[in-house]
Amino acid sequence: MAGFELENMPGTELCWEAQINPAGAIPVYVIVMSSSSETAKLVEALDSGADDFLRKPFGAEELKARLRAAARVRHSHLRLIEIATADPLNGISNRRSFFEQAGKCLEKAGTEKVVSALMLDIDLFKSVNDTHGHDIGDKVLCQVTEAVGDFAPIFARLGGEEFAALLPGAGCDEAIAIAEKMRTTIAGLSIKAEIGSFSVTCSIGVAERAQGDDIDKLLKKADIALYEAKQTGRNRTVRYEPFNSSGLAVLINS
């Protein structure tokens, strides 16, 4: 809450400043208090970014009611943010959130720090759904997320059975080691179904950012490597290597 008539800062400026949130900050709900009865003041406050307006003097019950309303609005705002940025199945970042985080990460890294990306795809996932049903398929996606989601600071489900990870500060060799840890962890999962437990494998493409790469270019390289992993037997990690005559260096894992 803020008074609209201040000595050091005009109320309109205060309203605008309060609504300028850095990325990831908690949304602010601004209630302006003023002794003025002029309608123009109310209009000015709301046009300046205030969410509500209280004329002085006001009673305690009115203030409490407006604060309860503010809490409901804030809760709805946070819920909308969650819906827009989280995967509805497992709660991790979705495609939109991943690209927002990745863009900021690459900008922060600049040209000095290395960044690598992983593209991960669960092998033969359609057969899991066909054999066990979509409920079990969803269970697989959730178990995979729980098992390897903490291996990368930025990890998201892009859609279907495809995941992406961004590894700021990790060169290709370190990224491959992390990818292999993911791959073996997933292969070791036991998924329970009505007809018995089963396991799944995954294929992973790894790429290190080159100078001038934005997130789209970096993921495209990792996706090319992922495609090679799928085409050459699955359950393996492939590194994108632009200097190789074939464009790829394949790491075959038993």
Coordinates of N, CA and C in Angstrom, one line a residue:
M1 N 0.9 -1.2 0.0 CA 0.0 0.0 0.0 C 0.9 1.2 0.0
A2 N 0.4 2.3 -0.6 CA 1.2 3.5 -0.6 C 0.2 4.7 -0.7
G3 N 0.7 5.8 0.0 CA 0.0 7.0 -0.1 C 0.2 7.7 -1.5
F4 N -0.8 8.4 -2.0 CA -0.6 8.9 -3.4 C 0.1 10.2 -3.4
E5 N 0.0 11.0 -2.3 CA 0.7 12.3 -2.2 C 1.9 12.1 -1.4
L6 N 3.1 12.0 -2.0 CA 4.3 11.9 -1.3 C 5.2 13.1 -1.6
E7 N 6.2 13.4 -0.7 CA 7.0 14.5 -0.8 C 8.1 14.3 -1.8
N8 N 8.7 13.1 -1.8 CA 9.9 12.9 -2.6 C 9.7 12.2 -4.0
M9 N 8.5 11.7 -4.1 CA 8.2 11.0 -5.4 C 6.7 11.1 -5.7
P10 N 6.3 11.6 -6.9 CA 4.9 11.6 -7.3 C 4.3 10.3 -7.2
G11 N 3.0 10.2 -6.8 CA 2.3 9.0 -6.6 C 2.2 8.2 -7.9
T12 N 2.1 8.9 -9.0 CA 2.0 8.2 -10.3 C 3.4 7.4 -10.6
E13 N 4.5 8.1 -10.3 CA 5.8 7.4 -10.5 C 6.0 6.2 -9.6
L14 N 5.5 6.4 -8.3 CA 5.6 5.2 -7.4 C 4.8 4.0 -7.9
C15 N 3.6 4.3 -8.5 CA 2.8 3.2 -9.0 C 3.5 2.5 -10.1
W16 N 4.1 3.2 -11.0 CA 4.8 2.6 -12.2 C 6.0 1.8 -11.7
E17 N 6.8 2.4 -10.7 CA 8.0 1.7 -10.2 C 7.6 0.4 -9.5
A18 N 6.5 0.4 -8.8 CA 6.1 -0.8 -8.0 C 5.7 -1.9 -9.0
Q19 N 5.2 -1.6 -10.2 CA 4.8 -2.6 -11.1 C 5.9 -3.1 -12.0
I20 N 7.1 -2.5 -12.0 CA 8.2 -2.9 -12.8 C 9.0 -4.0 -12.0
N21 N 8.7 -5.2 -12.3 CA 9.3 -6.3 -11.6 C 10.4 -7.0 -12.4
P22 N 11.5 -7.3 -11.7 CA 12.5 -8.1 -12.4 C 12.0 -9.5 -12.7
A23 N 12.6 -10.2 -13.7 CA 12.1 -11.5 -14.0 C 12.2 -12.4 -12.8
G24 N 11.1 -13.1 -12.6 CA 11.0 -14.1 -11.5 C 10.6 -13.5 -10.2
A25 N 10.4 -12.1 -10.1 CA 9.9 -11.5 -8.9 C 8.5 -11.8 -8.6
I26 N 8.1 -11.7 -7.3 CA 6.7 -12.0 -6.9 C 5.9 -10.8 -7.4
P27 N 4.7 -11.1 -8.0 CA 3.9 -10.0 -8.5 C 3.5 -9.1 -7.4
V28 N 3.4 -7.8 -7.7 CA 3.0 -6.8 -6.7 C 1.6 -6.3 -6.9
Y29 N 0.8 -6.2 -5.8 CA -0.5 -5.6 -5.9 C -0.5 -4.3 -5.2
V30 N -0.8 -3.2 -5.9 CA -0.7 -1.9 -5.4 C -2.0 -1.3 -5.0
I31 N -2.2 -0.9 -3.8 CA -3.4 -0.2 -3.3 C -3.0 1.2 -2.9
V32 N -3.5 2.2 -3.6 CA -3.2 3.6 -3.3 C -4.2 4.1 -2.3
M33 N -3.7 4.9 -1.3 CA -4.5 5.6 -0.3 C -4.4 7.1 -0.5
S34 N -5.5 7.8 -0.5 CA -5.5 9.2 -0.7 C -6.7 9.8 0.0
S35 N -6.4 11.0 0.6 CA -7.5 11.8 1.2 C -8.3 12.6 0.2
S36 N -7.9 12.6 -1.0 CA -8.6 13.4 -2.0 C -9.8 12.7 -2.5
S37 N -10.9 13.4 -2.7 CA -12.2 12.8 -3.1 C -12.4 13.1 -4.6
E38 N -11.4 13.6 -5.3 CA -11.5 13.9 -6.7 C -11.5 12.6 -7.5
T39 N -12.4 12.5 -8.4 CA -12.5 11.4 -9.3 C -11.2 11.3 -10.2
A40 N -10.7 12.5 -10.5 CA -9.5 12.6 -11.3 C -8.3 11.9 -10.7
K41 N -8.2 11.9 -9.3 CA -7.1 11.3 -8.6 C -7.3 9.8 -8.7
L42 N -8.5 9.3 -8.6 CA -8.7 7.8 -8.7 C -8.3 7.4 -10.1
V43 N -8.8 8.1 -11.1 CA -8.4 7.7 -12.5 C -6.9 7.7 -12.8
E44 N -6.3 8.8 -12.2 CA -4.8 8.9 -12.4 C -4.1 7.8 -11.7
A45 N -4.5 7.4 -10.5 CA -3.9 6.3 -9.8 C -4.0 5.0 -10.6
L46 N -5.3 4.7 -11.1 CA -5.5 3.4 -11.8 C -4.7 3.4 -13.1
D47 N -4.7 4.5 -13.8 CA -4.0 4.6 -15.1 C -2.5 4.5 -14.9
S48 N -2.0 4.8 -13.7 CA -0.6 4.8 -13.4 C -0.1 3.4 -13.0
G49 N -1.0 2.5 -12.9 CA -0.6 1.1 -12.5 C -1.1 0.6 -11.2
A50 N -1.9 1.4 -10.5 CA -2.5 0.9 -9.2 C -3.5 -0.1 -9.5
D51 N -3.7 -1.1 -8.6 CA -4.7 -2.1 -8.7 C -6.0 -1.8 -7.9
D52 N -5.9 -0.9 -6.9 CA -7.0 -0.5 -6.1 C -6.8 0.8 -5.5
F53 N -7.8 1.5 -5.0 CA -7.8 2.8 -4.5 C -8.6 2.9 -3.3
L54 N -8.0 3.5 -2.2 CA -8.8 3.7 -1.0 C -8.8 5.2 -0.6
R55 N -10.0 5.7 -0.3 CA -10.1 7.1 0.1 C -10.0 7.2 1.6
K56 N -9.2 8.1 2.1 CA -9.1 8.3 3.6 C -10.3 9.2 4.0
P57 N -10.8 9.0 5.2 CA -10.5 7.8 6.1 C -11.2 6.6 5.7
F58 N -10.7 5.5 6.1 CA -11.3 4.2 5.7 C -11.4 3.3 7.0
G59 N -12.3 2.4 7.0 CA -12.5 1.5 8.2 C -11.6 0.3 8.0
A60 N -11.3 -0.3 9.2 CA -10.5 -1.5 9.2 C -11.1 -2.7 8.4
E61 N -12.4 -2.8 8.5 CA -13.1 -3.9 7.8 C -12.9 -3.7 6.3
E62 N -13.1 -2.5 5.8 CA -12.9 -2.3 4.4 C -11.5 -2.6 3.9
L63 N -10.5 -2.2 4.7 CA -9.1 -2.5 4.4 C -8.9 -4.0 4.3
K64 N -9.4 -4.7 5.3 CA -9.2 -6.1 5.3 C -9.9 -6.8 4.1
A65 N -11.0 -6.3 3.8 CA -11.7 -6.9 2.6 C -10.9 -6.7 1.3
R66 N -10.4 -5.5 1.2 CA -9.6 -5.2 0.0 C -8.3 -6.0 0.0
L67 N -7.7 -6.2 1.1 CA -6.5 -7.0 1.2 C -6.8 -8.5 0.9
R68 N -8.0 -9.0 1.3 CA -8.4 -10.3 0.9 C -8.6 -10.4 -0.6
A69 N -9.2 -9.4 -1.2 CA -9.3 -9.4 -2.6 C -8.0 -9.4 -3.3
A70 N -7.0 -8.6 -2.8 CA -5.7 -8.5 -3.4 C -5.0 -9.9 -3.3
A71 N -5.2 -10.6 -2.2 CA -4.6 -11.9 -2.1 C -5.2 -12.9 -3.1
R72 N -6.5 -12.8 -3.4 CA -7.1 -13.7 -4.4 C -6.6 -13.3 -5.8
V73 N -6.4 -12.1 -6.1 CA -5.9 -11.7 -7.4 C -4.4 -12.2 -7.6
R74 N -3.7 -12.0 -6.5 CA -2.3 -12.4 -6.6 C -2.2 -13.9 -6.7
H75 N -3.0 -14.7 -6.0 CA -3.0 -16.1 -6.2 C -3.4 -16.5 -7.6
S76 N -4.3 -15.9 -8.2 CA -4.7 -16.1 -9.6 C -3.6 -15.8 -10.5
H77 N -2.9 -14.7 -10.3 CA -1.8 -14.3 -11.1 C -0.7 -15.4 -11.1
L78 N -0.3 -15.8 -9.9 CA 0.7 -16.8 -9.7 C 0.3 -18.1 -10.4
R79 N -1.0 -18.5 -10.3 CA -1.5 -19.7 -10.9 C -1.4 -19.6 -12.4
L80 N -1.7 -18.5 -13.0 CA -1.6 -18.3 -14.4 C -0.2 -18.4 -14.9
I81 N 0.7 -17.8 -14.1 CA 2.2 -18.0 -14.5 C 2.6 -19.4 -14.4
E82 N 2.1 -20.2 -13.4 CA 2.4 -21.6 -13.3 C 1.9 -22.4 -14.5
I83 N 0.6 -22.1 -14.9 CA 0.0 -22.8 -16.0 C 0.8 -22.5 -17.3
A84 N 1.2 -21.2 -17.5 CA 1.9 -20.8 -18.7 C 3.3 -21.4 -18.8
T85 N 4.0 -21.7 -17.7 CA 5.4 -22.0 -17.7 C 5.7 -23.4 -17.3
A86 N 4.7 -24.1 -16.7 CA 5.0 -25.5 -16.2 C 4.3 -26.6 -17.0
D87 N 5.0 -27.7 -17.1 CA 4.4 -28.8 -17.8 C 3.2 -29.4 -16.9
P88 N 2.0 -29.6 -17.5 CA 0.9 -30.0 -16.7 C 1.0 -31.4 -16.1
L89 N 1.8 -32.2 -16.7 CA 2.0 -33.6 -16.2 C 2.9 -33.7 -15.0
N90 N 4.0 -33.1 -15.1 CA 5.0 -33.3 -14.0 C 5.5 -32.0 -13.3
G91 N 5.0 -30.9 -13.8 CA 5.4 -29.6 -13.1 C 6.7 -29.0 -13.4
I92 N 7.5 -29.7 -14.3 CA 8.8 -29.0 -14.6 C 8.5 -28.0 -15.7
S93 N 9.6 -27.3 -16.1 CA 9.4 -26.3 -17.1 C 8.9 -26.8 -18.4
N94 N 8.1 -26.1 -19.1 CA 7.6 -26.5 -20.4 C 8.4 -25.8 -21.5
R95 N 8.0 -26.0 -22.8 CA 8.8 -25.4 -23.9 C 8.9 -23.9 -23.8
R96 N 7.9 -23.3 -23.5 CA 7.9 -21.8 -23.4 C 8.9 -21.3 -22.3
S97 N 8.8 -21.9 -21.2 CA 9.6 -21.6 -20.1 C 11.1 -21.9 -20.4
F98 N 11.3 -23.0 -21.0 CA 12.7 -23.4 -21.3 C 13.4 -22.4 -22.2
F99 N 12.7 -22.0 -23.3 CA 13.3 -21.0 -24.2 C 13.5 -19.7 -23.5
E100 N 12.6 -19.3 -22.6 CA 12.8 -18.0 -21.9 C 14.0 -18.1 -21.0
Q101 N 14.1 -19.2 -20.2 CA 15.3 -19.4 -19.4 C 16.6 -19.5 -20.2
A102 N 16.5 -20.3 -21.3 CA 17.7 -20.5 -22.1 C 18.2 -19.2 -22.7
G103 N 17.3 -18.4 -23.2 CA 17.7 -17.1 -23.8 C 18.4 -16.2 -22.8
K104 N 17.8 -16.2 -21.6 CA 18.5 -15.3 -20.5 C 19.8 -15.9 -20.1
C105 N 19.9 -17.3 -20.1 CA 21.1 -17.9 -19.7 C 22.2 -17.6 -20.7
L106 N 21.9 -17.7 -22.0 CA 22.9 -17.5 -23.1 C 23.4 -16.0 -23.1
E107 N 22.4 -15.1 -22.8 CA 22.7 -13.7 -22.7 C 23.7 -13.4 -21.6
K108 N 23.4 -14.1 -20.4 CA 24.3 -13.9 -19.3 C 25.6 -14.5 -19.5
A109 N 25.7 -15.6 -20.2 CA 27.0 -16.3 -20.4 C 27.8 -15.5 -21.4
G110 N 27.2 -14.7 -22.2 CA 28.0 -13.9 -23.2 C 28.8 -14.8 -24.1
T111 N 29.9 -14.3 -24.6 CA 30.8 -15.1 -25.5 C 31.9 -15.8 -24.7
E112 N 32.0 -15.5 -23.4 CA 33.2 -16.0 -22.7 C 33.0 -17.4 -22.1
K113 N 31.7 -17.6 -21.7 CA 31.5 -18.9 -20.9 C 30.9 -20.0 -21.9
V114 N 31.3 -21.2 -21.6 CA 30.8 -22.3 -22.5 C 29.4 -22.7 -22.0
V115 N 28.6 -23.1 -22.9 CA 27.3 -23.6 -22.6 C 27.0 -24.8 -23.5
S116 N 26.4 -25.8 -23.0 CA 26.1 -27.0 -23.8 C 24.6 -27.3 -23.6
A117 N 24.0 -28.0 -24.6 CA 22.6 -28.4 -24.6 C 22.5 -29.9 -24.8
L118 N 21.4 -30.4 -24.2 CA 21.1 -31.8 -24.4 C 19.7 -31.9 -25.0
M119 N 19.5 -32.8 -25.9 CA 18.1 -33.2 -26.3 C 18.0 -34.7 -26.0
L120 N 17.0 -35.0 -25.2 CA 16.8 -36.4 -24.7 C 15.4 -36.9 -25.2
D121 N 15.4 -38.1 -25.7 CA 14.1 -38.7 -26.2 C 14.0 -40.1 -25.7
I122 N 12.9 -40.5 -25.1 CA 12.7 -41.8 -24.6 C 12.4 -42.8 -25.8
D123 N 13.2 -43.8 -25.8 CA 13.1 -44.7 -27.0 C 11.8 -45.5 -27.0
L124 N 11.3 -45.7 -28.2 CA 10.1 -46.5 -28.5 C 9.0 -46.2 -27.5
F125 N 8.8 -44.9 -27.3 CA 7.8 -44.5 -26.3 C 6.3 -44.9 -26.8
K126 N 6.1 -44.8 -28.1 CA 4.8 -45.2 -28.6 C 4.4 -46.6 -28.3
S127 N 5.4 -47.5 -28.3 CA 5.1 -48.9 -27.9 C 4.7 -49.0 -26.5
V128 N 5.3 -48.2 -25.6 CA 4.9 -48.2 -24.2 C 3.4 -47.8 -24.1
N129 N 3.0 -46.8 -24.7 CA 1.6 -46.4 -24.7 C 0.7 -47.5 -25.3
D130 N 1.2 -48.0 -26.4 CA 0.3 -49.1 -27.1 C 0.2 -50.3 -26.2
T131 N 1.3 -50.7 -25.5 CA 1.3 -51.9 -24.8 C 0.7 -51.8 -23.4
H132 N 1.0 -50.7 -22.7 CA 0.6 -50.5 -21.3 C -0.5 -49.4 -21.1
G133 N -0.7 -48.6 -22.1 CA -1.7 -47.6 -21.9 C -1.1 -46.2 -21.6
H134 N -1.8 -45.2 -21.9 CA -1.3 -43.8 -21.7 C -1.1 -43.5 -20.3
D135 N -1.8 -44.1 -19.3 CA -1.6 -43.8 -17.9 C -0.2 -44.2 -17.5
I136 N 0.2 -45.4 -18.0 CA 1.6 -45.9 -17.7 C 2.6 -45.0 -18.5
G137 N 2.3 -44.6 -19.7 CA 3.2 -43.7 -20.4 C 3.4 -42.5 -19.6
D138 N 2.4 -41.9 -19.1 CA 2.5 -40.7 -18.2 C 3.4 -41.0 -17.0
K139 N 3.2 -42.2 -16.5 CA 4.0 -42.6 -15.3 C 5.5 -42.7 -15.7
V140 N 5.8 -43.1 -16.9 CA 7.2 -43.2 -17.3 C 7.8 -41.8 -17.4
L141 N 7.0 -40.9 -18.0 CA 7.5 -39.5 -18.1 C 7.8 -38.9 -16.8
C142 N 6.9 -39.1 -15.8 CA 7.1 -38.6 -14.4 C 8.3 -39.2 -13.8
Q143 N 8.5 -40.5 -13.9 CA 9.6 -41.2 -13.3 C 10.9 -40.7 -13.9
V144 N 10.9 -40.5 -15.2 CA 12.1 -40.0 -15.9 C 12.5 -38.6 -15.4
T145 N 11.5 -37.8 -15.3 CA 11.7 -36.4 -14.8 C 12.2 -36.4 -13.4
E146 N 11.6 -37.2 -12.5 CA 12.1 -37.3 -11.1 C 13.5 -37.8 -11.0
A147 N 13.9 -38.8 -11.9 CA 15.2 -39.4 -11.8 C 16.3 -38.5 -12.3
V148 N 16.1 -37.7 -13.4 CA 17.2 -37.0 -14.0 C 17.0 -35.5 -14.0
G149 N 15.8 -35.0 -13.6 CA 15.6 -33.6 -13.7 C 16.5 -32.7 -13.0
D150 N 17.2 -33.2 -11.9 CA 18.1 -32.4 -11.1 C 19.5 -32.4 -11.7
F151 N 19.8 -33.2 -12.7 CA 21.1 -33.3 -13.3 C 21.5 -32.0 -14.1
A152 N 20.5 -31.2 -14.4 CA 20.8 -30.0 -15.2 C 20.1 -28.8 -14.5
P153 N 20.7 -27.6 -14.5 CA 20.0 -26.5 -13.9 C 18.8 -26.0 -14.6
I154 N 18.8 -26.3 -16.0 CA 17.6 -25.9 -16.8 C 17.2 -27.2 -17.5
F155 N 16.1 -27.7 -17.1 CA 15.6 -29.0 -17.7 C 14.1 -28.9 -18.0
A156 N 13.7 -29.3 -19.1 CA 12.3 -29.1 -19.5 C 11.8 -30.2 -20.4
R157 N 10.5 -30.4 -20.4 CA 9.8 -31.3 -21.3 C 9.3 -30.4 -22.5
L158 N 9.8 -30.6 -23.7 CA 9.5 -29.9 -24.8 C 8.1 -30.3 -25.4
G159 N 7.8 -31.6 -25.1 CA 6.5 -32.1 -25.7 C 6.7 -33.6 -25.9
G160 N 5.6 -34.3 -25.7 CA 5.6 -35.8 -25.9 C 6.7 -36.4 -25.0
E161 N 7.6 -37.2 -25.6 CA 8.6 -37.9 -24.8 C 10.0 -37.2 -25.0
E162 N 10.0 -36.0 -25.4 CA 11.2 -35.2 -25.7 C 11.5 -34.2 -24.6
F163 N 12.7 -34.2 -24.1 CA 13.2 -33.3 -23.1 C 14.4 -32.6 -23.6
A164 N 14.7 -31.4 -22.9 CA 15.8 -30.6 -23.3 C 16.5 -30.2 -22.0
A165 N 17.8 -30.0 -22.0 CA 18.5 -29.5 -20.8 C 19.6 -28.5 -21.3
L166 N 19.8 -27.5 -20.5 CA 20.9 -26.5 -20.8 C 21.9 -26.6 -19.7
L167 N 23.2 -26.6 -20.0 CA 24.2 -26.8 -19.0 C 25.2 -25.6 -19.1
P168 N 24.9 -24.5 -18.5 CA 25.8 -23.3 -18.5 C 27.1 -23.7 -17.8
G169 N 28.2 -23.3 -18.4 CA 29.5 -23.6 -17.8 C 30.1 -25.0 -18.1
A170 N 29.3 -25.8 -18.8 CA 29.8 -27.1 -19.2 C 30.2 -27.2 -20.6
G171 N 31.4 -27.6 -20.9 CA 31.8 -27.9 -22.2 C 31.3 -29.2 -22.7
C172 N 31.6 -29.6 -23.9 CA 31.0 -30.8 -24.5 C 31.3 -32.1 -23.7
D173 N 32.6 -32.2 -23.3 CA 33.0 -33.4 -22.6 C 32.2 -33.6 -21.3
E174 N 32.1 -32.5 -20.5 CA 31.3 -32.5 -19.3 C 29.9 -32.8 -19.5
A175 N 29.3 -32.2 -20.6 CA 27.9 -32.4 -21.0 C 27.7 -33.9 -21.3
I176 N 28.7 -34.5 -22.0 CA 28.5 -35.9 -22.4 C 28.5 -36.8 -21.1
A177 N 29.3 -36.4 -20.1 CA 29.4 -37.2 -18.9 C 28.0 -37.1 -18.2
I178 N 27.4 -35.9 -18.2 CA 26.1 -35.7 -17.6 C 25.0 -36.5 -18.4
A179 N 25.1 -36.4 -19.7 CA 24.2 -37.1 -20.5 C 24.2 -38.6 -20.3
E180 N 25.5 -39.1 -20.1 CA 25.6 -40.6 -19.9 C 25.1 -41.0 -18.5
K181 N 25.2 -40.1 -17.5 CA 24.6 -40.3 -16.2 C 23.1 -40.4 -16.3
M182 N 22.5 -39.5 -17.1 CA 21.1 -39.5 -17.3 C 20.7 -40.8 -18.0
R183 N 21.4 -41.2 -19.1 CA 21.0 -42.3 -19.8 C 21.1 -43.6 -19.0
T184 N 22.1 -43.8 -18.2 CA 22.2 -45.0 -17.4 C 21.2 -45.0 -16.3
T185 N 20.9 -43.8 -15.7 CA 19.9 -43.7 -14.7 C 18.6 -44.1 -15.2
I186 N 18.2 -43.6 -16.3 CA 16.9 -43.9 -16.9 C 16.8 -45.4 -17.3
A187 N 17.9 -46.0 -17.8 CA 17.9 -47.4 -18.1 C 17.7 -48.3 -16.9
G188 N 18.1 -47.7 -15.7 CA 18.0 -48.5 -14.5 C 16.6 -48.4 -13.8
L189 N 15.8 -47.6 -14.3 CA 14.4 -47.4 -13.7 C 13.6 -48.7 -13.9
S190 N 12.8 -48.9 -12.9 CA 11.8 -50.0 -13.0 C 10.4 -49.4 -13.0
I191 N 9.7 -49.6 -14.0 CA 8.3 -49.0 -14.1 C 7.3 -50.2 -13.9
K192 N 6.4 -50.0 -12.9 CA 5.5 -51.0 -12.6 C 4.2 -50.9 -13.4
A193 N 3.7 -52.0 -14.0 CA 2.5 -52.0 -14.8 C 1.7 -53.3 -14.4
E194 N 0.5 -53.3 -14.9 CA -0.4 -54.5 -14.5 C 0.3 -55.8 -15.0
I195 N 0.9 -55.8 -16.2 CA 1.5 -57.0 -16.7 C 2.9 -57.3 -16.3
G196 N 3.3 -56.5 -15.3 CA 4.7 -56.6 -14.8 C 5.5 -55.4 -15.0
S197 N 6.7 -55.4 -14.3 CA 7.6 -54.2 -14.4 C 8.4 -54.3 -15.7
F198 N 8.7 -53.1 -16.2 CA 9.5 -53.0 -17.4 C 10.5 -51.8 -17.3
S199 N 11.4 -51.7 -18.2 CA 12.4 -50.6 -18.2 C 12.3 -49.9 -19.6
V200 N 12.9 -48.7 -19.6 CA 12.9 -48.0 -20.8 C 14.4 -47.5 -21.0
T201 N 14.7 -47.1 -22.2 CA 16.0 -46.5 -22.5 C 15.7 -45.1 -23.2
C202 N 16.8 -44.4 -23.3 CA 16.7 -43.1 -24.0 C 17.9 -42.8 -24.9
S203 N 17.7 -41.9 -25.8 CA 18.8 -41.5 -26.7 C 19.0 -40.0 -26.4
I204 N 20.3 -39.6 -26.5 CA 20.6 -38.2 -26.2 C 21.5 -37.6 -27.2
G205 N 21.2 -36.4 -27.6 CA 22.1 -35.6 -28.5 C 22.7 -34.5 -27.7
V206 N 24.0 -34.2 -27.9 CA 24.8 -33.2 -27.1 C 25.4 -32.3 -28.1
A207 N 25.3 -31.0 -27.7 CA 26.0 -30.0 -28.6 C 26.5 -28.8 -27.7
E208 N 27.7 -28.4 -28.0 CA 28.3 -27.2 -27.3 C 28.1 -26.0 -28.2
R209 N 27.7 -24.9 -27.5 CA 27.5 -23.7 -28.2 C 28.7 -23.1 -28.9
A210 N 28.6 -22.8 -30.2 CA 29.6 -22.1 -30.9 C 29.4 -20.6 -30.9
Q211 N 30.4 -19.9 -31.2 CA 30.2 -18.4 -31.3 C 29.1 -18.0 -32.2
G212 N 28.2 -17.2 -31.8 CA 27.1 -16.8 -32.6 C 25.8 -17.6 -32.5
D213 N 25.9 -18.7 -31.8 CA 24.7 -19.6 -31.7 C 23.7 -19.0 -30.7
D214 N 22.5 -18.9 -31.2 CA 21.4 -18.6 -30.2 C 20.8 -19.9 -29.8
I215 N 19.8 -19.9 -28.9 CA 19.3 -21.1 -28.4 C 18.7 -22.0 -29.5
D216 N 18.1 -21.4 -30.5 CA 17.5 -22.2 -31.6 C 18.6 -23.0 -32.4
K217 N 19.7 -22.3 -32.7 CA 20.8 -23.0 -33.4 C 21.5 -24.1 -32.5
L218 N 21.6 -23.8 -31.2 CA 22.2 -24.7 -30.3 C 21.4 -26.0 -30.2
L219 N 20.1 -25.8 -30.0 CA 19.2 -27.0 -29.9 C 19.1 -27.7 -31.2
K220 N 19.2 -27.0 -32.3 CA 19.1 -27.7 -33.6 C 20.3 -28.7 -33.7
K221 N 21.5 -28.2 -33.3 CA 22.7 -29.1 -33.3 C 22.5 -30.3 -32.4
A222 N 21.9 -30.1 -31.2 CA 21.7 -31.2 -30.3 C 20.6 -32.1 -30.9
D223 N 19.7 -31.6 -31.6 CA 18.6 -32.4 -32.2 C 19.2 -33.2 -33.4
I224 N 20.1 -32.7 -34.1 CA 20.8 -33.5 -35.2 C 21.5 -34.7 -34.6
A225 N 22.2 -34.4 -33.5 CA 22.9 -35.5 -32.8 C 21.9 -36.5 -32.2
L226 N 20.8 -36.1 -31.7 CA 19.8 -37.0 -31.2 C 19.2 -37.8 -32.3
Y227 N 19.0 -37.3 -33.4 CA 18.5 -38.0 -34.6 C 19.5 -39.1 -35.0
E228 N 20.8 -38.8 -34.9 CA 21.8 -39.8 -35.2 C 21.8 -40.9 -34.2
A229 N 21.6 -40.6 -32.9 CA 21.5 -41.6 -31.9 C 20.3 -42.5 -32.1
K230 N 19.2 -42.0 -32.5 CA 18.0 -42.8 -32.8 C 18.3 -43.7 -34.0
Q231 N 18.9 -43.2 -35.0 CA 19.1 -43.9 -36.2 C 20.2 -45.0 -36.1
T232 N 21.1 -44.9 -35.2 CA 22.2 -45.8 -35.1 C 22.0 -46.8 -33.9
G233 N 20.8 -47.0 -33.5 CA 20.6 -48.1 -32.5 C 19.9 -47.7 -31.2
R234 N 19.8 -46.4 -30.9 CA 19.1 -45.9 -29.7 C 20.0 -46.3 -28.5
N235 N 19.5 -45.8 -27.3 CA 20.2 -46.1 -26.0 C 21.6 -45.7 -26.1
R236 N 21.9 -44.5 -26.6 CA 23.3 -44.0 -26.7 C 23.3 -42.5 -26.7
T237 N 24.5 -42.0 -26.5 CA 24.7 -40.5 -26.5 C 25.5 -40.2 -27.8
V238 N 25.1 -39.2 -28.5 CA 25.8 -38.7 -29.7 C 26.2 -37.3 -29.5
R239 N 27.4 -37.0 -29.9 CA 27.9 -35.6 -29.8 C 27.9 -35.0 -31.2
Y240 N 27.4 -33.7 -31.3 CA 27.5 -33.0 -32.5 C 28.9 -32.5 -32.7
E241 N 29.5 -32.9 -33.8 CA 30.9 -32.5 -34.1 C 31.0 -31.9 -35.5
P242 N 31.0 -30.6 -35.6 CA 31.0 -30.0 -36.9 C 32.3 -30.2 -37.7
F243 N 33.4 -30.6 -37.0 CA 34.6 -30.8 -37.8 C 34.8 -32.2 -38.3
N244 N 33.9 -33.1 -37.9 CA 34.0 -34.4 -38.5 C 33.4 -34.4 -39.9
S245 N 33.9 -35.3 -40.8 CA 33.5 -35.3 -42.1 C 32.0 -35.6 -42.2
S246 N 31.5 -36.4 -41.3 CA 30.1 -36.7 -41.3 C 29.2 -35.8 -40.5
G247 N 29.9 -34.9 -39.8 CA 29.2 -33.9 -39.0 C 28.9 -34.4 -37.6
L248 N 29.2 -35.7 -37.3 CA 28.9 -36.3 -36.0 C 30.0 -37.2 -35.6
A249 N 30.1 -37.3 -34.2 CA 31.0 -38.3 -33.6 C 30.1 -39.1 -32.8
V250 N 30.0 -40.4 -33.0 CA 29.0 -41.2 -32.3 C 29.7 -41.9 -31.2
L251 N 29.1 -41.8 -30.0 CA 29.6 -42.5 -28.8 C 28.7 -43.7 -28.6
I252 N 29.2 -44.9 -28.8 CA 28.4 -46.1 -28.7 C 28.6 -46.7 -27.3
N253 N 27.5 -47.0 -26.7 CA 27.5 -47.4 -25.3 C 26.8 -48.8 -25.2
S254 N 27.3 -49.7 -24.4 CA 26.7 -51.0 -24.2 C 25.6 -50.9 -23.2

